[in-house]
XYZ file of C-alpha atoms in Angstrom:
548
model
C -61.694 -126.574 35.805
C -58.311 -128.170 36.802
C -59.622 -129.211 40.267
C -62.982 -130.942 38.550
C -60.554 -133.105 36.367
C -58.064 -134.148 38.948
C -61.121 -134.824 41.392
C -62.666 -136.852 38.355
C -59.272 -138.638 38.080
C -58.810 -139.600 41.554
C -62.779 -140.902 41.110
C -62.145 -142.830 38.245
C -59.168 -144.503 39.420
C -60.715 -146.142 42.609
C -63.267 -147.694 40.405
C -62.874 -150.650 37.736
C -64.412 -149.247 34.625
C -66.396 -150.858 32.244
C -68.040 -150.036 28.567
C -71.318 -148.272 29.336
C -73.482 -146.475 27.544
C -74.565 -143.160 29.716
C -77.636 -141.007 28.966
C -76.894 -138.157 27.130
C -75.105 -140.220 24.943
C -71.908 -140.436 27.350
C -69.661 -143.122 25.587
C -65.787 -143.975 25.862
C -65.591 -146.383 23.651
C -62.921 -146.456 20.755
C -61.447 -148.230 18.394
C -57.428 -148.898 16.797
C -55.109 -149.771 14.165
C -51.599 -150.553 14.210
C -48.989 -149.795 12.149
C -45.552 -151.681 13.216
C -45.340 -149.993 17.031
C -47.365 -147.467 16.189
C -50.990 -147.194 17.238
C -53.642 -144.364 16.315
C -56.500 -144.384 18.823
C -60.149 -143.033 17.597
C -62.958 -142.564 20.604
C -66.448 -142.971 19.524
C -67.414 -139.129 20.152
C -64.933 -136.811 18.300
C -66.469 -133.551 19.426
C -64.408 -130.529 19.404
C -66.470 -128.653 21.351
C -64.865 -127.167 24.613
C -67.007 -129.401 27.246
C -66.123 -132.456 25.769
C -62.731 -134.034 27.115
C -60.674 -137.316 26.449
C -58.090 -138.789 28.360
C -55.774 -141.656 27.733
C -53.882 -144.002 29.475
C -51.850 -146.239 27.138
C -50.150 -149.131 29.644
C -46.673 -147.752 29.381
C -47.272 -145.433 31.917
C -47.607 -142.646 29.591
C -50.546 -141.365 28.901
C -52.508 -138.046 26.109
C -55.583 -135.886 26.504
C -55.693 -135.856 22.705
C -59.136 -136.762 21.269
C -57.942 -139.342 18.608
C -53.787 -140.257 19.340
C -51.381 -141.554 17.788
C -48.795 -143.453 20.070
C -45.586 -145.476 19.361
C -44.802 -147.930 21.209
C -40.764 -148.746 22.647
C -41.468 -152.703 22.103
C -43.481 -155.287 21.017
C -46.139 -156.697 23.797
C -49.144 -156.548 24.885
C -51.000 -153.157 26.635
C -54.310 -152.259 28.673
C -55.661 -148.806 27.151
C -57.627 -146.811 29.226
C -59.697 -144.246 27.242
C -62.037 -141.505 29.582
C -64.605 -139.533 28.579
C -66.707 -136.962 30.093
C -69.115 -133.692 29.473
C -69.097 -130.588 31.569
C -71.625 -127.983 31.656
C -71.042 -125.022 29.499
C -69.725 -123.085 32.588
C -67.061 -125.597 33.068
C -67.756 -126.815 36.300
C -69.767 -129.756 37.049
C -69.618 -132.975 35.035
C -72.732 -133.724 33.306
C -71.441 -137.510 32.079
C -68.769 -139.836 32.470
C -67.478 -143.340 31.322
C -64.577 -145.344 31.080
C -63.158 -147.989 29.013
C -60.586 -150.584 28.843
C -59.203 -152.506 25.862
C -56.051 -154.821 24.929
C -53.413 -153.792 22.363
C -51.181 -156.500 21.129
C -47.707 -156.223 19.034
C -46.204 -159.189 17.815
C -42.627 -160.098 16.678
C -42.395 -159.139 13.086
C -41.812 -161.445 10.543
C -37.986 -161.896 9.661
C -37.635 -160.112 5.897
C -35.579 -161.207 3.461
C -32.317 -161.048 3.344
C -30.715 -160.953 -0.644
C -27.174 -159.730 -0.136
C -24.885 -161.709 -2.427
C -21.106 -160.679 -1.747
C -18.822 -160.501 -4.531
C -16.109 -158.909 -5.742
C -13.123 -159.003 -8.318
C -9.282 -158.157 -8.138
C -6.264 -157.317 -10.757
C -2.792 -156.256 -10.267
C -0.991 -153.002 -11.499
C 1.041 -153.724 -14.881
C 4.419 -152.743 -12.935
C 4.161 -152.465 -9.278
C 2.949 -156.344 -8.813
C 2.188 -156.555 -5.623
C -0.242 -153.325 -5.521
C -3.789 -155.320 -5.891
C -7.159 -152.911 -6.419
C -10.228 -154.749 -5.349
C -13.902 -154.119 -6.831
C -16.484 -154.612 -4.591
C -19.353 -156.293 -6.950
C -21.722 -157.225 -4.416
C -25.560 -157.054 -5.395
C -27.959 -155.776 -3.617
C -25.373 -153.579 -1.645
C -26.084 -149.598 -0.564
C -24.911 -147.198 0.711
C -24.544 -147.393 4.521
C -24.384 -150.958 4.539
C -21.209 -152.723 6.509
C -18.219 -154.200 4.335
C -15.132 -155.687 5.876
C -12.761 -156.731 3.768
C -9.695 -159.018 4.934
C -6.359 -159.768 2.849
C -5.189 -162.487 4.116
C -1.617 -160.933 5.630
C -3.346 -159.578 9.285
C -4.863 -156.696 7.721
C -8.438 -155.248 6.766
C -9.902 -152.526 5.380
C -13.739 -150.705 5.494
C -13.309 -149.209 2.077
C -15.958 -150.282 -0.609
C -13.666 -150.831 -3.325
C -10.223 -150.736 -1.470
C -6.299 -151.022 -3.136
C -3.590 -152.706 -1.218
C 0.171 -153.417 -1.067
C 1.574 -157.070 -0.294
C 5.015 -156.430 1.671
C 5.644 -160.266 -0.433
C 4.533 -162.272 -3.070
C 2.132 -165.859 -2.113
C -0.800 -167.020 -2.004
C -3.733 -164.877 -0.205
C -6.706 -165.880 1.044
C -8.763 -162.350 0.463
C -12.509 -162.138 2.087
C -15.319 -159.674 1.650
C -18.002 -159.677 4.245
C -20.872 -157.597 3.392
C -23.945 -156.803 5.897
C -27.370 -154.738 5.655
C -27.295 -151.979 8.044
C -31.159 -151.969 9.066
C -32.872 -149.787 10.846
C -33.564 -152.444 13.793
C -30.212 -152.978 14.337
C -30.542 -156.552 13.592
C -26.865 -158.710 12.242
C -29.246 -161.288 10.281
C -28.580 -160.333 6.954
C -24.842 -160.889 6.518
C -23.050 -162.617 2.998
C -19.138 -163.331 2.993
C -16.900 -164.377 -0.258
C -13.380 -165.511 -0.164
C -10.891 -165.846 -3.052
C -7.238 -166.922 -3.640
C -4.689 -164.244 -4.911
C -1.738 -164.674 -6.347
C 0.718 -161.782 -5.554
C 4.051 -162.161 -7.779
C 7.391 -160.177 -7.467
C 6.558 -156.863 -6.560
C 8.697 -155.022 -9.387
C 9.001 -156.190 -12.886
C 11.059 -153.287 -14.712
C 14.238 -153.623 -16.715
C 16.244 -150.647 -17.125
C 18.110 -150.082 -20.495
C 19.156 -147.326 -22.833
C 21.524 -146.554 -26.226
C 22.832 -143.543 -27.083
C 24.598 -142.286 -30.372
C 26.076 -138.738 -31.573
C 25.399 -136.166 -34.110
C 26.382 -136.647 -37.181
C 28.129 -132.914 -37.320
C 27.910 -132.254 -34.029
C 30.200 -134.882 -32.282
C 28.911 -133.150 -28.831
C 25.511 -133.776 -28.925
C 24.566 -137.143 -28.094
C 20.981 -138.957 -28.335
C 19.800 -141.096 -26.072
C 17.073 -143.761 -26.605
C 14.595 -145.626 -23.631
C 14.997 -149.206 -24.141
C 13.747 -150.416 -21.255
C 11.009 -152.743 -20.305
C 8.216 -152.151 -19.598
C 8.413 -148.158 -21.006
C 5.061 -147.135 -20.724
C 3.257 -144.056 -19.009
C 3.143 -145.459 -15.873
C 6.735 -145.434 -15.379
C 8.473 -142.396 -14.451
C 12.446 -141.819 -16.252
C 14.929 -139.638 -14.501
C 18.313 -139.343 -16.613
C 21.553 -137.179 -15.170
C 24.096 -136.965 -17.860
C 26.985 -136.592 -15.793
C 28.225 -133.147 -16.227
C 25.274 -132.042 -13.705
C 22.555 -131.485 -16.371
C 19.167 -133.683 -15.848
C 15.689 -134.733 -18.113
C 12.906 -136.378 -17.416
C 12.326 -136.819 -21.241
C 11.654 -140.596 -22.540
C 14.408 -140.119 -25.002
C 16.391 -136.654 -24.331
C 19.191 -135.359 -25.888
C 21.817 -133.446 -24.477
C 25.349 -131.016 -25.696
C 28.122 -131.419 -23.879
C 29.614 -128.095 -23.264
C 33.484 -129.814 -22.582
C 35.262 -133.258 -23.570
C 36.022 -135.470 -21.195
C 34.317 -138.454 -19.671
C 30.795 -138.968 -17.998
C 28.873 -141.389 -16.412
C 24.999 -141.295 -17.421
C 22.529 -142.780 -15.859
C 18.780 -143.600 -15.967
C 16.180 -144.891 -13.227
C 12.938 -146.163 -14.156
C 10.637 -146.624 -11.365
C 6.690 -147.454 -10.926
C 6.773 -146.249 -7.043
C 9.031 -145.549 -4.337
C 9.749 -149.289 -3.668
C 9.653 -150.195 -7.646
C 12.940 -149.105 -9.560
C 15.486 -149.894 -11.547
C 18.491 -148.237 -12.524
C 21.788 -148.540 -15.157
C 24.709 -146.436 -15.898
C 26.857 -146.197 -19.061
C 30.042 -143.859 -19.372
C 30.413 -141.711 -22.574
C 33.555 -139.836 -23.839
C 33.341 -136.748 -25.972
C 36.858 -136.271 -27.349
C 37.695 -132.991 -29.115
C 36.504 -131.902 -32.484
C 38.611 -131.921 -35.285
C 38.003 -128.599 -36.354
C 39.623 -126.723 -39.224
C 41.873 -123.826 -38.390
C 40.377 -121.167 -40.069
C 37.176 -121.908 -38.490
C 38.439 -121.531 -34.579
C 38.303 -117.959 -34.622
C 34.561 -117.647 -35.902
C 32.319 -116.059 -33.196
C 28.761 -114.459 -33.029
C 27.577 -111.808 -30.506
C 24.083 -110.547 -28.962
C 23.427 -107.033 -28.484
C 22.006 -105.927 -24.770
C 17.997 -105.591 -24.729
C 18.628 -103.120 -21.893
C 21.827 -101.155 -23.496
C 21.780 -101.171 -26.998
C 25.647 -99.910 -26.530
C 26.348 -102.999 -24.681
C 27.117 -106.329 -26.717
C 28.074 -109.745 -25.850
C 30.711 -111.672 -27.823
C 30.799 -116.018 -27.925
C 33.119 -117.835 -29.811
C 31.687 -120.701 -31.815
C 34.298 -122.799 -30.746
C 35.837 -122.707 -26.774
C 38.937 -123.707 -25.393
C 40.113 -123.097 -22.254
C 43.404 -124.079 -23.548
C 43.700 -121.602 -26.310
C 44.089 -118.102 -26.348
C 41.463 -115.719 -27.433
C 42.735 -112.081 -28.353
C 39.666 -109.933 -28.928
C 39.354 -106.056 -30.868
C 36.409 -104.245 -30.374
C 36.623 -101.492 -33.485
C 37.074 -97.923 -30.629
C 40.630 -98.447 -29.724
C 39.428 -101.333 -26.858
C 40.278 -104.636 -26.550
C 40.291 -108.491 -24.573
C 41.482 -111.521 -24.135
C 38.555 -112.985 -22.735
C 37.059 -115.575 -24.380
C 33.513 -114.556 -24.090
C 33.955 -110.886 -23.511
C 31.180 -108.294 -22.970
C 31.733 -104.339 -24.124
C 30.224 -101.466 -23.894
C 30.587 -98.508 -26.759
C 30.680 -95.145 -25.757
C 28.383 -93.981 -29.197
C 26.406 -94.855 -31.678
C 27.733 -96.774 -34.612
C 29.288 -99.370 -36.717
C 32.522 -101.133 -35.475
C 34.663 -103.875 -36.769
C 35.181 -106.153 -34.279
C 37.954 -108.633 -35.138
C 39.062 -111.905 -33.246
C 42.415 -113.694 -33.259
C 42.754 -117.066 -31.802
C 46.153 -118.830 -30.905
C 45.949 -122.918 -30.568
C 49.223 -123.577 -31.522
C 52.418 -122.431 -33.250
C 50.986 -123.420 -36.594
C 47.689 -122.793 -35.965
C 46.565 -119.142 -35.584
C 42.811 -117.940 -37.001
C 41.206 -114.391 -37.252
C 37.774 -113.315 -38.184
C 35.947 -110.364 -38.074
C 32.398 -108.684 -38.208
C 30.494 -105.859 -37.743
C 28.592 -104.823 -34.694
C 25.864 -101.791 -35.433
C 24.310 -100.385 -32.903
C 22.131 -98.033 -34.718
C 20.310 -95.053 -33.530
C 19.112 -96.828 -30.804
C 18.454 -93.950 -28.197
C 17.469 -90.469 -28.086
C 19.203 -87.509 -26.068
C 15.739 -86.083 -25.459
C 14.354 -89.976 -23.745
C 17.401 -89.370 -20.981
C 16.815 -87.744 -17.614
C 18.860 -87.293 -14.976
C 18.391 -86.334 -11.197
C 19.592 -86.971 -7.698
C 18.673 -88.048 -4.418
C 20.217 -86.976 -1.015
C 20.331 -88.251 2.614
C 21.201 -86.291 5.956
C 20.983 -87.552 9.750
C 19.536 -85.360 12.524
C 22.772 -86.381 14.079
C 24.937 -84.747 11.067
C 22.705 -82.132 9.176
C 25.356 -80.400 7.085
C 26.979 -83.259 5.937
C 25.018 -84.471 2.923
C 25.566 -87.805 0.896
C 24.563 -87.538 -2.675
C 23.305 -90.026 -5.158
C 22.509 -89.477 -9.141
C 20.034 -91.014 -10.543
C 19.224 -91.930 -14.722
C 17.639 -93.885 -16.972
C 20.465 -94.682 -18.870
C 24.103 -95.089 -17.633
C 26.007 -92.668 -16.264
C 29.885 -92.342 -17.121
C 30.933 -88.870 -15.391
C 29.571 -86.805 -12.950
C 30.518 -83.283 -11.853
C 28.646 -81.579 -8.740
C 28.452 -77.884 -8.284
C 27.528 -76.046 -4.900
C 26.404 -72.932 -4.743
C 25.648 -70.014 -1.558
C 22.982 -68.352 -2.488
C 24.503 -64.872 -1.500
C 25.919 -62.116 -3.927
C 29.840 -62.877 -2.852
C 29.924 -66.829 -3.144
C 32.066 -68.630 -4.691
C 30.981 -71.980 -6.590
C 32.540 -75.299 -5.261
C 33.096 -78.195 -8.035
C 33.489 -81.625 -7.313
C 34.697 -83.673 -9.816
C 33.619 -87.435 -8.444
C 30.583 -89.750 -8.535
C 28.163 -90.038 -5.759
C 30.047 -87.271 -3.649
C 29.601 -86.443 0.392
C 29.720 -82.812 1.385
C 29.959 -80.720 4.454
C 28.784 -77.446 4.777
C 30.610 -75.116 6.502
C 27.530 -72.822 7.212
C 23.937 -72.916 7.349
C 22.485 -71.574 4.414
C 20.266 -72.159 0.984
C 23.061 -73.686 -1.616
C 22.209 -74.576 -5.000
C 23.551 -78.177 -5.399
C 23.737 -78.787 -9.418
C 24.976 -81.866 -11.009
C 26.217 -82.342 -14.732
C 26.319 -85.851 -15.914
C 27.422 -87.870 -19.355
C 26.247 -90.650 -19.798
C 26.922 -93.378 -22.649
C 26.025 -92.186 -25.925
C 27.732 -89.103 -25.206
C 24.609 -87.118 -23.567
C 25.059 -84.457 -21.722
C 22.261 -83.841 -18.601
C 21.940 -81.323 -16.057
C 19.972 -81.047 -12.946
C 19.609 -78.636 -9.920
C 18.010 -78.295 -6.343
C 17.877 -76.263 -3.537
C 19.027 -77.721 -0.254
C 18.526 -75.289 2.857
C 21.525 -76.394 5.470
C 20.532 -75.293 8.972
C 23.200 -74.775 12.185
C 25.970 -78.117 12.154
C 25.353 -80.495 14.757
C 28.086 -80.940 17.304
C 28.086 -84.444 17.643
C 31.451 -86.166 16.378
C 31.958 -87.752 13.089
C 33.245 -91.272 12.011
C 34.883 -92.195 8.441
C 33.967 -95.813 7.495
C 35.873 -97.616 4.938
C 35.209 -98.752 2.418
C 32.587 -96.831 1.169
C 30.577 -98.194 -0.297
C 30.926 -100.939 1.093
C 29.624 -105.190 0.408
C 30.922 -107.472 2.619
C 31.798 -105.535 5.808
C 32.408 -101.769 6.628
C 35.345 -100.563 9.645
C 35.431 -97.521 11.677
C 38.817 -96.741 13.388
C 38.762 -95.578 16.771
C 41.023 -93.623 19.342
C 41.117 -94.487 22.858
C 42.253 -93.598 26.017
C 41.803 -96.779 27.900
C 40.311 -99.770 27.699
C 36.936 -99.493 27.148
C 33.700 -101.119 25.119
C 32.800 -100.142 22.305
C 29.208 -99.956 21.046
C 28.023 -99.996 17.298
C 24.511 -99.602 16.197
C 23.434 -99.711 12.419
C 20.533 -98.013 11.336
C 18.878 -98.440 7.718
C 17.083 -95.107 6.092
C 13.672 -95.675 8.288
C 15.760 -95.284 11.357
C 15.293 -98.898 11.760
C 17.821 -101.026 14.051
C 19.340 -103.618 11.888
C 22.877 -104.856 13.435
C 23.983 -104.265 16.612
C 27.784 -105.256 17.780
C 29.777 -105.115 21.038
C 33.544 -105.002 20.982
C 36.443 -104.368 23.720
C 39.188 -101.877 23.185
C 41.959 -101.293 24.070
C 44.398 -97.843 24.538
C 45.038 -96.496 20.817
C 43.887 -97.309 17.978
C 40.975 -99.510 17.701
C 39.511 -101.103 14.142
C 36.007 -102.165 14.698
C 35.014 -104.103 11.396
C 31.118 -105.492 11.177
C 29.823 -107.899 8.647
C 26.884 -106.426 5.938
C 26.761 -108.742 3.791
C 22.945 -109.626 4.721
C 21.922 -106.541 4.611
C 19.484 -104.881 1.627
C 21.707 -102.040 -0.751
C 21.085 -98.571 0.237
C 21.892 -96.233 2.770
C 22.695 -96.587 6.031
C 24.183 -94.912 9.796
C 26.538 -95.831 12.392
C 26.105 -95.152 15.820
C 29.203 -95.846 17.846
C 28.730 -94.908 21.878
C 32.113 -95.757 24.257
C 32.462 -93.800 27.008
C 30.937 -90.340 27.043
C 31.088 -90.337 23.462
C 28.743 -90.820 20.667
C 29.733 -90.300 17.219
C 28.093 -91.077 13.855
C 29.111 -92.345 10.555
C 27.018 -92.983 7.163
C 28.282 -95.325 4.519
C 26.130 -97.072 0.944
C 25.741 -100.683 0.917
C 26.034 -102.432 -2.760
């Protein structure tokens, strides 16, 4: 079948075809309409039946073996269309017709459409920052996708459809919008431009002022008032009142906590570049207080500690002294002393303040601090750390809910013949002597006068042989030091490890013969517990020490 067409191709194509009207009702003849560039082709015989074959040639050099296309066109013009048509017998293979035709399809320019852009648009300026413009684009007939350009006048543009801009000055502008209908034939016809004159004033119009007047019983506490122009929302107020306190309140007040004098300010500002700014000093003398009143105070009691209470002074002076008694045989001269009771109770607290030679004041009240815990609600335990490098030496830590004001550790063998070991400190480190199962108790009083006790039982295997360091202080915040005997000059090494065995400071030192204090700094390290490793020479000894 493919040879028969090509070899009816190569036929047809040495011959000039014309419109004929074969027997067997053979016809190529067609017809067309046109649609911009697009033209649908339909042939006279639109059989569908397999023998029956059309092919096209449409004068741009491609061509379609579609019984009725549709082709568009790249450009307007004119084009000879070639349609073909022929029969074969039901077997495929011999022709049993065959014509030809040729017709002319024309496109012409199209019309140019209408173009209704009008360009338009409107401006204002912002109430403070002057020279900040917003521009409304209010040009009809204007979509989305269309072109803008606007220009402002001072050698810049923008593409934005309704666009804000800063003048650097204030003048005269001569501000353009150009507005253009982005067809789909790429064509520039339809294009509208508008230009108007705007006036750009001073680019900041704000005047800062403000008043301020005292309490009338509190000379301290001073209110302050926003007087300046213009104070509305869309300018932002800073104050700093001089002692190092700050609002952003339109009219703040503020306590000063001391007398002395202090420069206040305020800044007003409608942007980075629009501000203002004014500064007025203020004195606060001293009070003239009565004498009987400078000793009255009030206190707070703890939320955490209900034992624990915090004493103020109404009045403060720096310059007077404060002589404080607590109601349990405590005292202090403090002037805003906190104290902890050791029970449950009510105490008169009294408080004796000296300003002069003829001017001394006491008060007193009392603090309760009711039943405000239970014996039964406290537990104590403890936790305890040991280093493969040291096994029988063990550093203990208690632990409670509540504080804890004495501690006292016993250690036990668990054999018939031991003796008990008690030691009287908190938070103690122990070596074993032996390996063994010891029962390590711990008795413990804390505030309130509760009494806990707790026990475990620690199983102490054979004592490494590795040497042992003592660091100082222990514990330790700022910096721990290990001293160190040498020989000769040497280096020394020191590694810290935290409780995960995790490298965390690492320092290298010279020595010298003798003596040698190798100090390291902790102070950015977490609390907890933590080891030394110290290697000079053929040596490597170990040390453990509590960061708080």
């Amino acid at each position: 079948m493919k040879k028969l067409f090509t070899l009816l191709l190569l036929t047809l194509t040495a011959f000039t075809f014309k419109s004929s009207a074969q027997t067997n009702n053979c016809s190529a003849d067609f017809s067309f309409t046109l649609s911009g560039l697009s033209a649908t082709f339909t042939p006279v015989i639109t059989s569908t039946t397999p023998n029956n074959h059309n092919f096209w040639r449409f004068g741009d050099g491609t061509t379609s073996s579609s019984i009725s296309p549709v082709h568009l066109y790249s450009s307007t013009g004119t084009y000879t269309v070639t349609h073909i048509y022929y029969r074969t017998e039901t077997n495929y293979t011999n022709a049993v017709c065959i014509d030809s035709v040729q017709k002319k399809v024309e496109f012409h320019t199209t019309a140019t459409p209408v173009c209704n852009l009008v360009a338009n648009f409107t401006w204002y300026a912002e109430t403070v920052q002057l020279n900040k413009i917003h521009f409304g684009n209010l040009s009809s007939h204007f979509e989305s996708g269309d072109i803008i350009k606007w220009t402002f006048g001072d050698g810049t543009d923008s593409h934005d459809v309704s666009p804000t801009h800063v003048y650097a000055s204030a003048g005269t502008y001569t501000v353009c919008i150009r507005v253009q209908k982005n067809s789909t034939a790429g064509t520039t016809s339809c294009v509208k431009e508008l230009c108007k004159q705007v006036v750009v004033l001073n680019e900041c119009r704000l005047e800062a002022a403000f008043t301020f007047e005292a309490d009338a019983t509190n000379k301290n506490k001073i209110y302050f008032k926003n007087t300046s122009t213009p104070a509305t929302a869309v300018v932002n107020v800073s104050w700093s009142f001089g002692d190092g306190a700050t609002s952003t309140s339109p009219n703040p007040d503020h306590t000063y906590t001391h007398t002395g004098t202090y420069n206040v300010c305020l800044r007003i500002s409608g942007s980075t570049t629009c501000y203002r700014e004014i500064c007025k000093t203020i004195e606060i003398k001293e009070p003239e207080i009565n004498c009987l009143d400078i000793s009255k105070f009030t206190f707070t009691r703890s939320t955490v500690n209900c034992l624990e209470f915090k004493f103020i002074p109404i009045v403060q002076n720096s310059n007077w002294q404060y002589v404080w008694s607590f109601g349990d045989g405590t005292g202090s001269t403090d002037i805003t002393p906190s104290h902890v009771y050791p029970r449950s109770g009510n105490y008169t607290v009294f408080l004796t303040v000296y300003r002069s030679s003829t001017c001394v004041s006491t008060s007193y009240k009392v603090a309760e601090t009711g039943n405000c815990f239970s014996c039964s609600n406290i537990w104590v335990k403890y936790e305890y750390v040991r280093t493969s490098s040291i096994s029988n030496t063990v550093y203990f830590h208690a632990l409670s809910n509540y504080p804890v004001l004495t501690q006292t550790w016993v250690i036990t063998k668990l054999t018939v013949s031991s003796t008990p070991i008690t030691l009287t400190q908190n938070n103690p480190v122990y070596t074993f002597s032996e390996p063994g199962n010891y029962r390590v108790c711990i008795r413990a009083v804390t505030y309130g006068g509760c009494v806990k006790e707790y026990c475990e039982v620690i199983h102490i295997t054979v004592a490494n042989t590795a040497c042992t360091l003592t660091s100082y202080p222990n514990p330790a915040t700022n910096q721990v030091t290990l001293g160190i005997q040498l020989t000769g000059p040497e280096m020394i090494h020191v590694y810290i490890f935290n409780s995960l065995n995790i490298l965390v400071k690492q320092k290298d030192q010279q020595g010298s013969t003798g003596n040698n204090n190798v100090t390291t700094n902790i102070e950015g390290l977490t609390p907890g517990w933590y080891t030394i490793k110290v290697i000079y020479g053929n040596h490597v000894c170990y040390s453990k020490f509590q960061k708080i």
